[in-house]
Short mmCIF file of C-alpha atoms in Angstrom, two decimals:
data_model
loop_
_atom_site.label_atom_id
_atom_site.label_comp_id
_atom_site.label_asym_id
_atom_site.label_seq_id
_atom_site.Cartn_x
_atom_site.Cartn_y
_atom_site.Cartn_z
CA LYS T 1 101.02 144.97 127.03
CA PRO T 2 99.39 145.75 123.72
CA VAL T 3 96.30 146.91 124.79
CA LEU T 4 97.34 149.57 127.44
CA TYR T 5 100.12 150.49 124.76
CA THR T 6 97.46 151.20 122.22
CA PHE T 7 94.84 152.57 124.49
CA THR T 8 96.74 155.42 125.90
CA LEU T 9 98.74 156.13 122.68
CA PHE T 10 94.78 156.09 121.10
CA LEU T 11 93.55 158.65 124.03
CA SER T 12 96.88 160.81 123.18
CA LEU T 13 95.94 161.39 119.66
CA TRP T 14 92.49 161.71 120.59
CA SER T 15 92.49 164.29 122.66
CA CYS T 16 95.45 166.64 121.08
CA PHE T 17 96.34 165.71 117.68
CA TYR T 18 99.26 168.49 118.60
CA ILE T 19 100.37 166.79 121.82
CA GLY T 20 100.17 163.10 120.08
CA TYR T 21 102.47 164.10 117.26
CA MET T 22 104.86 165.03 120.16
CA VAL T 23 104.12 161.69 122.26
CA CYS T 24 104.80 159.75 118.65
CA LEU T 25 108.27 161.16 117.86
CA PHE T 26 109.03 160.57 121.16
CA LEU T 27 107.89 156.87 121.16
CA SER T 28 110.04 156.06 118.27
CA LEU T 29 113.18 157.62 120.17
CA TYR T 30 111.91 155.69 123.16
CA PHE T 31 111.64 152.56 121.53
CA LEU T 32 115.12 152.91 119.44
CA LEU T 33 116.56 153.86 123.58
CA LEU T 34 115.22 150.12 124.96
CA MET T 35 116.68 148.42 121.99
CA LEU T 36 119.85 149.93 122.31
CA GLU T 37 119.89 149.32 125.97
CA GLU T 38 118.57 145.84 126.85
CA ARG T 39 120.36 142.80 125.22
CA ARG T 40 118.16 140.75 122.79
CA ALA T 41 118.55 138.14 120.07
CA TRP T 42 118.01 139.51 116.49
CA ALA T 43 114.85 137.62 116.21
CA GLU T 44 113.17 139.23 119.24
CA ARG T 45 114.22 142.55 118.44
CA LEU T 46 112.67 142.51 115.08
CA ARG T 47 109.55 140.97 116.74
CA SER T 48 109.51 143.67 118.94
CA MET T 49 109.72 145.77 116.12
CA GLY T 50 106.83 144.70 114.46
CA ARG T 51 104.59 144.78 117.61
CA PHE T 52 105.61 148.52 118.29
CA ALA T 53 104.99 148.90 114.60
CA LEU T 54 101.51 147.34 114.22
CA TYR T 55 99.77 148.72 117.71
CA SER T 56 101.21 152.11 116.95
CA LEU T 57 99.79 152.46 113.63
CA LEU T 58 96.33 150.84 115.13
CA ALA T 59 96.19 153.41 117.87
CA ALA T 60 96.57 156.34 114.85
CA GLY T 61 94.20 154.38 113.04
CA MET T 62 91.68 154.20 115.70
CA ALA T 63 91.95 157.85 116.10
CA ALA T 64 91.60 158.69 112.44
CA ILE T 65 88.06 160.20 112.94
CA VAL T 66 89.51 162.96 114.49
CA LEU T 67 93.18 163.22 113.29
CA LEU T 68 92.11 162.88 109.40
CA PRO T 69 89.93 165.76 109.63
CA ALA T 70 92.86 167.97 111.77
CA TRP T 71 95.24 167.05 108.78
CA GLU T 72 92.92 168.29 106.24
CA ALA T 73 92.43 171.50 108.17
CA LEU T 74 96.37 171.56 108.73
CA GLN T 75 96.73 171.82 104.94
CA LYS T 76 94.44 175.36 104.53
CA THR T 77 96.55 176.99 107.12
CA ILE T 78 99.12 179.67 105.95
CA ALA T 79 101.43 177.58 107.95
CA SER T 80 101.46 174.52 105.86
CA GLY T 81 103.19 176.33 103.06
CA MET T 82 106.12 177.79 105.01
CA GLY T 83 109.07 176.01 105.74
CA PHE T 84 112.19 176.05 107.63
CA GLU T 85 113.92 179.53 107.72
CA GLY T 86 117.51 180.53 108.14
CA GLY T 87 120.71 179.14 109.96
CA LEU T 88 120.75 177.45 113.19
CA ARG T 89 120.60 179.03 116.23
CA TRP T 90 120.19 178.69 119.72
CA TYR T 91 117.15 180.52 121.58
CA HIS T 92 118.66 180.86 125.02
CA PRO T 93 121.81 180.68 127.23
CA LEU T 94 122.82 177.54 128.35
CA ARG T 95 122.72 178.87 132.19
CA GLU T 96 119.05 180.30 131.62
CA LEU T 97 117.88 176.90 130.52
CA LEU T 98 119.81 175.49 133.07
CA ALA T 99 118.03 177.79 135.64
CA ARG T 100 114.67 176.27 134.65
CA PHE T 101 115.35 173.06 136.65
CA LEU T 102 115.54 175.00 139.91
CA PRO T 103 112.06 175.23 142.46
CA PHE T 104 110.64 178.56 142.98
CA GLY T 105 111.32 180.14 139.67
CA LYS T 106 108.96 182.15 137.34
CA ILE T 107 106.70 180.72 135.22
CA ALA T 108 107.95 180.73 131.70
CA LEU T 109 105.13 182.60 129.05
CA ALA T 110 105.80 183.98 125.66
CA TYR T 111 109.60 183.55 124.42
CA GLU T 112 110.77 182.56 127.36
CA ALA T 113 113.19 179.48 128.13
CA PRO T 114 110.79 176.22 128.66
CA ASN T 115 109.49 175.06 132.34
CA LEU T 116 111.34 172.02 133.24
CA TYR T 117 111.32 172.18 136.72
CA CYS T 118 110.13 168.54 138.10
CA GLY T 119 111.85 168.24 141.68
CA VAL T 120 115.74 168.69 142.77
CA THR T 121 115.33 164.75 144.55
CA THR T 122 114.57 163.98 140.60
CA LEU T 123 117.86 165.43 139.36
CA ALA T 124 119.87 163.69 142.11
CA LEU T 125 117.74 160.49 141.51
CA ALA T 126 118.58 160.75 137.77
CA PHE T 127 122.72 161.59 138.32
CA LEU T 128 122.70 158.59 140.68
CA PHE T 129 121.71 156.19 137.84
CA LEU T 130 124.21 157.97 135.33
CA VAL T 131 127.30 157.11 137.58
CA ASN T 132 126.13 153.86 138.82
CA SER T 133 128.77 151.05 138.04
CA ARG T 134 126.37 148.33 138.89
CA ILE T 135 124.56 149.85 136.10
CA PRO T 136 125.85 148.61 132.59
CA LEU T 137 127.40 151.38 131.16
CA ARG T 138 125.87 150.97 127.35
CA ARG T 139 122.23 151.59 129.45
CA ARG T 140 123.66 154.72 131.31
CA LEU T 141 125.38 156.28 127.90
CA TRP T 142 122.26 155.82 125.62
CA ARG T 143 120.36 157.15 128.46
CA LEU T 144 122.39 160.16 128.44
CA ALA T 145 122.41 160.51 124.97
CA LEU T 146 118.19 160.76 124.57
CA LEU T 147 118.36 163.15 127.30
CA LEU T 148 121.20 165.52 125.81
CA LEU T 149 119.10 164.93 122.36
CA LEU T 150 115.79 166.07 124.03
CA PHE T 151 117.18 168.88 126.00
CA ILE T 152 119.29 170.02 123.01
CA SER T 153 116.25 169.55 121.21
CA LEU T 154 114.31 172.69 123.46
CA ASN T 155 117.13 175.46 122.88
CA LEU T 156 117.94 174.61 118.88
CA ASN T 157 115.76 175.99 116.21
CA LEU T 158 115.79 173.47 113.54
CA ALA T 159 114.83 170.79 116.74
CA ASP T 160 112.17 172.78 117.74
CA TYR T 161 110.86 173.32 114.47
CA ILE T 162 110.21 169.43 113.77
CA TRP T 163 109.12 168.92 117.27
CA HIS T 164 106.19 171.04 116.73
CA GLY T 165 104.97 169.40 113.33
CA PHE T 166 107.53 170.90 111.04
CA HIS T 167 105.89 174.39 111.78
CA TYR T 168 107.17 177.31 114.06
CA PRO T 169 105.33 177.55 117.46
CA ASN T 170 103.76 180.78 118.38
CA GLN T 171 105.27 182.32 121.54
CA LEU T 172 105.88 179.20 123.59
CA PRO T 173 108.93 177.33 122.02
CA GLY T 174 110.11 174.26 123.49
CA ARG T 175 106.32 173.07 124.08
CA GLU T 176 107.68 169.18 124.33
CA SER T 177 109.47 169.92 127.19
CA PHE T 178 107.04 167.31 129.02
CA LEU T 179 108.87 164.69 127.21
CA LEU T 180 112.22 165.86 129.05
CA ILE T 181 110.45 165.68 132.01
CA PHE T 182 108.98 162.20 131.80
CA LEU T 183 112.43 160.46 130.85
CA LEU T 184 113.93 162.29 134.18
CA LEU T 185 111.52 161.06 136.28
CA THR T 186 111.88 157.16 134.61
CA THR T 187 115.43 157.86 134.76
CA ALA T 188 115.29 158.70 138.26
CA GLY T 189 112.97 155.75 139.15
CA ASP T 190 115.83 153.36 137.84
CA GLY T 191 118.36 155.35 139.79
CA ALA T 192 116.22 154.75 143.20
CA ALA T 193 115.86 151.25 142.09
CA CYS T 194 119.42 150.71 142.65
CA PHE T 195 119.72 151.95 145.78
CA GLY T 196 118.78 150.55 149.61
CA ARG T 197 120.21 149.73 152.86
CA HIS T 198 119.93 145.97 152.68
CA GLY T 199 120.44 144.78 149.19
CA ARG T 200 123.15 142.97 147.89
CA ALA T 201 125.75 144.91 145.60
CA GLY T 202 123.90 143.97 141.82
CA ASP T 203 120.27 143.79 143.07
CA GLY T 204 119.72 146.71 141.39
CA ALA T 205 121.66 146.27 138.21
CA ALA T 206 119.94 142.70 137.67
CA CYS T 207 116.27 144.41 138.61
CA LEU T 208 117.41 146.96 135.84
CA GLU T 209 118.39 144.49 133.18
CA ARG T 210 115.19 142.56 133.90
CA ARG T 211 112.95 145.23 134.26
CA GLU T 212 111.83 143.89 137.71
CA PRO T 213 111.66 145.11 141.14
CA ALA T 214 114.74 144.65 143.47
CA ALA T 215 113.92 141.80 146.11
CA GLY T 216 113.72 144.19 149.17
CA ALA T 217 116.60 146.84 148.71
CA ALA T 218 115.21 149.26 146.70
CA ARG T 219 111.80 149.48 148.98
CA PRO T 220 112.70 151.51 151.67
CA ALA T 221 114.78 153.83 149.25
CA ALA T 222 112.14 154.10 147.06
CA LEU T 223 109.96 155.14 149.65
CA VAL T 224 111.98 157.69 151.17
CA CYS T 225 112.94 159.00 147.45
CA SER T 226 109.07 158.82 146.67
CA LEU T 227 108.22 161.25 150.21
CA LEU T 228 111.18 163.44 149.14
CA LEU T 229 109.56 164.12 145.42
CA MET T 230 106.19 164.48 146.72
CA SER T 231 107.18 167.37 149.48
CA GLY T 232 109.30 169.13 147.03
CA SER T 233 106.88 168.93 144.49
CA MET T 234 103.99 170.17 146.61
CA LEU T 235 106.17 172.98 148.19
CA ASN T 236 106.82 174.26 144.43
CA ALA T 237 102.76 173.82 143.56
CA GLY T 238 101.93 175.77 146.78
CA TYR T 239 104.60 178.52 145.60
CA GLN T 240 103.38 178.73 141.98
CA PHE T 241 99.89 178.78 143.01
CA LEU T 242 100.09 181.35 146.29
CA THR T 243 103.07 183.98 143.70
CA GLN T 244 101.69 183.59 139.97
CA THR T 245 98.44 181.19 139.13
CA TRP T 246 96.12 183.18 142.21
CA VAL T 247 95.51 185.89 139.95
CA ALA T 248 93.52 184.16 137.33
CA SER T 249 90.28 183.87 139.76
CA ASN T 250 90.44 187.70 140.72
CA ALA T 251 87.32 189.62 140.66
CA SER T 252 87.54 191.88 137.83
CA LEU T 253 87.45 188.59 135.67
CA LEU T 254 84.21 187.01 137.27
CA ALA T 255 82.50 190.17 137.31
CA GLN T 256 83.33 190.38 133.75
CA ASP T 257 81.81 186.80 133.37
CA GLY T 258 78.74 187.75 135.29
CA GLN T 259 78.10 191.09 133.24
CA MET T 260 78.23 188.54 129.89
CA ALA T 261 76.26 185.95 131.19
CA ALA T 262 73.37 188.88 132.11
CA LEU T 263 73.88 190.44 128.13
CA LEU T 264 73.07 187.47 126.61
CA GLU T 265 69.92 186.26 128.46
CA ALA T 266 68.68 190.04 127.83
CA VAL T 267 69.92 188.97 123.90
CA GLU T 268 67.68 185.65 123.88
CA ALA T 269 65.02 187.48 125.67
CA ASP T 270 64.70 189.76 122.86
CA ALA T 271 65.19 187.45 120.24
CA GLY T 272 62.89 185.17 120.96
CA ARG T 273 59.91 187.56 121.74
CA VAL T 274 57.85 186.80 118.69
CA SER T 275 56.94 183.42 120.80
CA ASP T 276 54.82 182.04 117.38
CA GLU T 277 57.94 181.70 114.70
CA PRO T 278 61.09 179.83 115.01
CA PRO T 279 64.40 182.32 116.23
CA SER T 280 65.95 183.40 112.75
CA PHE T 281 69.61 182.99 112.69
CA TYR T 282 71.63 185.99 113.69
CA ARG T 283 75.21 186.62 115.11
CA LEU T 284 76.41 189.00 117.63
CA GLU T 285 79.83 190.96 118.83
CA TRP T 286 81.45 192.71 121.01
CA SER T 287 82.21 196.41 119.83
CA ASP T 288 85.60 195.83 121.14
CA PRO T 289 86.67 192.31 122.17
CA ALA T 290 88.41 192.18 125.42
CA LYS T 291 89.10 188.34 124.48
CA LEU T 292 90.60 186.48 121.83
CA ASN T 293 87.61 184.02 121.18
CA PRO T 294 84.33 185.50 123.13
CA GLY T 295 82.20 183.29 120.94
CA GLN T 296 83.42 180.19 121.57
CA GLN T 297 83.72 180.97 125.37
CA TYR T 298 80.15 182.28 126.04
CA GLY T 299 78.38 180.00 122.93
CA TYR T 300 77.35 182.58 120.53
CA ALA T 301 77.93 182.81 117.09
CA GLY T 302 80.28 185.69 116.46
CA VAL T 303 83.59 186.73 113.62
CA THR T 304 85.74 186.96 116.08
CA TRP T 305 88.53 184.09 116.02
CA TYR T 306 91.89 182.96 116.79
CA SER T 307 93.15 179.27 116.16
CA SER T 308 96.35 178.10 115.16
CA THR T 309 94.17 176.21 112.41
CA MET T 310 93.06 179.14 110.91
CA PRO T 311 92.13 178.38 107.15
CA ALA T 312 94.51 181.19 105.18
CA ASP T 313 91.68 181.93 103.10
CA ALA T 314 89.85 182.90 106.40
CA TYR T 315 92.78 185.11 107.44
CA TYR T 316 93.39 187.09 104.11
CA PHE T 317 89.54 187.46 103.74
CA PHE T 318 89.12 189.32 106.69
CA GLU T 319 92.60 191.13 106.92
CA ARG T 320 91.61 192.75 103.30
CA LEU T 321 88.31 194.04 104.79
CA GLY T 322 90.19 195.74 107.46
CA LEU T 323 89.60 193.50 110.79
CA PRO T 324 92.67 193.91 112.98
CA VAL T 325 94.85 190.67 114.31
CA TYR T 326 96.15 189.73 117.60
CA ALA T 327 98.73 187.30 116.15
CA ALA T 328 99.45 187.08 112.64
CA ARG T 329 98.37 184.55 110.46
CA VAL T 330 95.79 182.84 113.05
CA SER T 331 93.38 185.41 114.13
CA THR T 332 91.07 187.80 113.46
CA LYS T 333 89.16 190.80 115.59
CA TYR T 334 85.97 192.11 114.74
CA VAL T 335 85.63 195.67 114.11
CA GLN T 336 82.14 196.69 113.40
CA SER T 337 80.71 199.07 110.26
CA ASP T 338 77.43 199.13 109.07
CA ILE T 339 78.29 197.46 105.84
CA LEU T 340 79.90 194.39 107.90
CA ASN T 341 77.17 194.17 110.51
CA ALA T 342 74.57 193.79 107.83
CA LEU T 343 76.79 191.51 105.66
CA PHE T 344 77.43 189.11 108.54
CA SER T 345 73.75 189.29 110.33
CA ILE T 346 75.50 190.98 113.47
CA ARG T 347 71.98 191.28 114.39
CA TYR T 348 73.14 192.60 118.31
CA VAL T 349 76.53 194.32 119.57
CA LEU T 350 77.43 194.51 123.08
CA GLU T 351 78.56 197.77 123.72
CA ASP T 352 79.81 199.49 127.33
CA GLY T 353 77.82 197.27 129.11
CA GLN T 354 74.80 197.48 126.95
CA VAL T 355 72.88 195.33 124.30
CA ARG T 356 72.35 197.57 120.90
CA GLU T 357 70.22 195.90 118.19
CA ASN T 358 71.35 196.82 114.33
CA PRO T 359 68.07 197.55 112.47
CA ASP T 360 69.90 196.56 109.07
CA VAL T 361 70.52 192.61 109.21
CA LEU T 362 70.66 190.45 106.35
CA PRO T 363 69.63 186.89 106.69
CA LEU T 364 72.60 184.26 106.60
CA ALA T 365 71.86 183.68 102.80
CA PHE T 366 69.78 185.87 100.35
CA LEU T 367 69.39 185.89 96.44
CA THR T 368 71.68 188.28 94.32
CA GLY T 369 73.25 188.73 91.21
CA GLY T 370 75.95 187.14 89.56
CA GLU T 371 78.62 189.99 90.52
CA ALA T 372 79.30 188.52 93.54
CA LEU T 373 80.51 185.40 92.50
CA ASP T 374 82.95 187.84 89.81
CA PHE T 375 83.91 189.65 92.72
CA ASP T 376 87.75 189.71 93.30
CA MET T 377 88.75 190.72 96.47
CA GLU T 378 92.46 191.66 95.30
CA GLU T 379 91.99 193.20 91.67
CA SER T 380 91.53 196.45 93.03
CA GLY T 381 93.99 196.88 95.47
CA GLU T 382 91.58 198.15 98.37
CA THR T 383 91.48 197.03 101.80
CA GLY T 384 89.77 198.39 104.89
CA PRO T 385 86.62 200.24 104.33
CA ASP T 386 87.09 201.36 100.59
CA LEU T 387 86.95 197.20 99.90
CA GLN T 388 84.12 196.83 102.37
CA ARG T 389 82.07 199.56 99.97
CA ARG T 390 82.95 197.63 96.75
CA LEU T 391 81.83 194.30 98.49
CA TRP T 392 78.88 195.77 99.13
CA GLU T 393 77.81 197.06 96.12
CA ALA T 394 78.71 193.74 94.39
CA VAL T 395 76.50 191.98 96.52
CA SER T 396 73.83 194.45 97.36
CA GLY T 397 73.68 196.14 94.06
CA GLY T 398 73.36 199.59 95.32
CA PRO T 399 75.95 202.07 97.31
CA GLU T 400 76.55 202.18 100.81
CA GLU T 401 74.04 205.16 101.17
CA GLU T 402 71.23 203.14 100.50
CA LEU T 403 72.16 200.50 102.70
CA SER T 404 69.15 200.29 104.56
CA GLY T 405 66.52 200.02 101.43
CA GLN T 406 68.94 197.50 100.25
CA VAL T 407 68.68 195.36 103.13
CA ARG T 408 64.85 195.28 103.11
CA ARG T 409 65.30 194.45 99.43
CA LEU T 410 67.31 191.77 100.01
CA ASN T 411 65.44 190.60 103.04
CA GLY T 412 62.49 190.16 101.00
CA GLN T 413 64.50 187.88 99.03
CA GLY T 414 66.63 185.91 102.06
CA LEU T 415 66.40 182.59 103.24
CA ARG T 416 63.60 181.93 105.87
CA ILE T 417 64.89 179.42 108.44
CA SER T 418 63.10 177.22 110.04
CA ARG T 419 65.62 175.11 111.83
CA TRP T 420 69.38 175.79 112.67
CA GLU T 421 72.01 174.06 114.41
CA GLY T 422 75.98 173.89 114.35
CA THR T 423 76.14 171.66 111.35
CA TYR T 424 72.36 171.60 109.67
CA ILE T 425 70.57 174.56 108.31
CA ALA T 426 67.03 174.41 106.67
CA GLY T 427 65.00 176.81 105.38
CA GLU T 428 62.57 178.17 102.51
CA ILE T 429 63.01 181.16 99.88
CA ASP T 430 60.88 182.77 96.93
CA CYS T 431 63.52 183.75 94.30
CA PRO T 432 61.86 186.16 91.75
CA GLY T 433 64.35 185.20 88.93
CA ASP T 434 67.57 183.48 88.79
CA GLY T 435 70.54 184.42 90.76
CA VAL T 436 73.03 183.43 92.81
CA LEU T 437 72.58 182.52 96.70
CA PHE T 438 74.83 184.20 98.48
CA THR T 439 75.96 183.39 102.39
CA THR T 440 78.24 183.93 105.30
CA LEU T 441 79.30 180.54 105.49
CA PRO T 442 82.99 179.50 105.27
CA ASP T 443 83.65 177.80 102.20
CA ASP T 444 86.33 174.67 103.77
CA GLY T 445 84.98 172.20 101.73
CA GLY T 446 82.73 170.85 104.24
CA TRP T 447 79.65 172.69 103.32
CA ARG T 448 76.96 170.93 101.10
CA ILE T 449 73.61 172.28 100.07
CA ARG T 450 70.73 170.80 98.98
CA ILE T 451 67.70 172.44 96.61
CA ASP T 452 64.55 170.94 96.83
CA ALA T 453 66.02 167.93 98.14
CA GLU T 454 68.94 167.90 95.37
CA GLU T 455 72.35 168.33 96.17
CA ILE T 456 74.10 171.37 93.99
CA PRO T 457 77.49 172.49 93.37
CA VAL T 458 78.73 174.82 96.04
CA GLU T 459 80.85 177.65 94.55
CA THR T 460 82.86 180.04 96.03
CA ALA T 461 82.36 184.01 96.58
CA CYS T 462 84.72 186.35 97.56
CA GLY T 463 87.59 183.89 97.80
CA TYR T 464 85.69 182.63 101.15
CA LEU T 465 82.11 182.36 101.17
CA CYS T 466 79.87 179.61 100.06
CA ALA T 467 77.40 180.46 97.45
CA ALA T 468 75.22 178.67 94.72
CA ARG T 469 73.37 179.05 91.62
CA ILE T 470 69.41 179.20 92.03
CA GLY T 471 66.79 179.15 89.78
CA ALA T 472 63.49 181.03 89.85
CA GLY T 473 60.74 179.74 91.88
CA HIS T 474 59.85 178.72 95.44
CA HIS T 475 62.39 176.32 96.87
CA ALA T 476 63.52 174.23 100.38
CA VAL T 477 67.02 175.22 101.14
CA GLU T 478 69.21 172.83 103.21
CA PHE T 479 72.92 173.51 104.48
CA CYS T 480 74.81 170.13 105.94
CA TYR T 481 78.52 170.23 107.10
CA GLU T 482 80.61 167.84 108.00
CA PRO T 483 84.50 168.49 108.05
CA PRO T 484 86.73 167.28 105.01
CA GLY T 485 88.34 164.16 106.02
CA PHE T 486 85.57 162.85 108.46
CA ALA T 487 83.78 159.85 106.48
CA ALA T 488 87.46 158.52 105.62
CA GLY T 489 88.49 158.89 109.21
CA ARG T 490 85.05 157.39 110.38
CA LEU T 491 85.79 154.30 108.15
CA LEU T 492 88.84 154.11 109.01
CA SER T 493 88.75 154.15 112.52
CA ALA T 494 86.16 151.52 112.70
CA VAL T 495 88.37 149.25 110.52
CA CYS T 496 91.25 150.02 112.69
CA LEU T 497 89.24 149.10 116.14
CA LEU T 498 87.63 146.24 114.30
CA ALA T 499 91.49 144.79 113.75
CA PHE T 500 92.24 145.46 117.28
CA LEU T 501 89.83 144.09 118.96
CA SER T 502 89.82 140.62 116.79
CA ILE T 503 93.96 140.59 117.28
CA SER T 504 93.26 140.81 121.00
CA ALA T 505 90.63 138.39 120.66
CA GLY T 506 92.82 135.70 118.86
CA LYS T 507 95.61 136.28 121.27
CA ARG T 508 93.52 135.16 124.53
CA ALA T 509 91.86 132.41 122.23
CA TYR T 510 95.62 131.25 121.20
CA GLU T 511 96.83 131.76 124.86
CA LYS T 512 94.20 129.27 126.33
CA LEU T 513 94.62 126.82 123.70
CA LYS T 514 98.32 126.36 124.73
CA LYS T 515 97.17 126.19 128.03
CA SER T 516 94.77 123.42 127.43
CA LEU T 517 97.76 121.68 125.35
#
């Protein structure tokens, strides 16, 4: 069913490229399994291969609007330059991995054997499929081969590296375990179809060979198997919920969320206290962020960031400034200082359940000298507070001791923002002379800068931030953001969607014509 296949594969890739990659890899193996299990003429096999390739590519192309920007972002991560390291090794003893198939076990977390429980009845029925002599031997052997391949790949570092997009997964290896479970469930379903009290010997084998329901024989057995599967799964789900997941909604977390909502309301009320002017751009942060992505969770602009697609430039930039990490190569946690608060427009700091306003805060963009473009984050070898002081001198033109005065001066030649959204910022600036428009926007290739409606080249400051050269005078400035790869992905998605609809419509017209003839 090409329409169903293409649409569901498209949804898989659209919703999560990471899991979608695993699904695509599994589909290739599963298609090969079907080719080996079934007896077909080579001409029919080749037609099947062509259809599989065509509709798989169309599904991927339709999701290109998501996949191409994701691909572009992945190329900027530290992990993109990492290859397979070391020799082959097993993660866990075999008995530990097999124990994950048993019910009422502890949910696997960091660096533990993957979660594999899918019902004892499932294992029993899958075993019956493998030992049922009414099923052709080649089918059972090829099915067993793929089951073993998926099972081994959960515990072998090289296979795990391939399944996770040629990347070492952080903390949770074996994330493709859902595919092994899927194959076990389908094998169990085939096993159930071959057993029944009133069927003739061979009914099940015939139905499996043709992939059609067995006539009457499998229905009572399938009903019993379904009830066993449901009851076992419900019992295990109830056990897991009561013993291991109920804590996720405890009172302290809910109280923390409520407190955060109240603090953000206070921040918004204070930021909008001047009603006759549009609110200026600002960021806020916790003094000691307890969460990994508080800005994303609560919807405010901050610096703390945890993402597997974090660009390498961002990670090294914040690391050199002395910000700690939660997970190497993919995170940074904001630690405030007078310099960083001013530089990153941290207007409010949430501290001990209170909102503290920072009096010395710079605008998102301001005019400075060429030293900001020439500043090398690695040249001196300094890190932390020492590097912060050198960066401040390069950007402001004065020492840290004069921070308040420098902030007032730079605010006088800063961008007065009239509109700001997630991907668009507009404002005006008065420049007493030629200089550099310095911003704290990330230079990931997506930002474009227009000055007086004319697009100008974006330059990189400090190895990570957007900047541009600007002349003296009054200027209207616009910042527009589009993820790298989005335009090409949008075009490719439109072309593939049109091709898919055309092919589907053509097939329907052809079928109607055949019937009419």
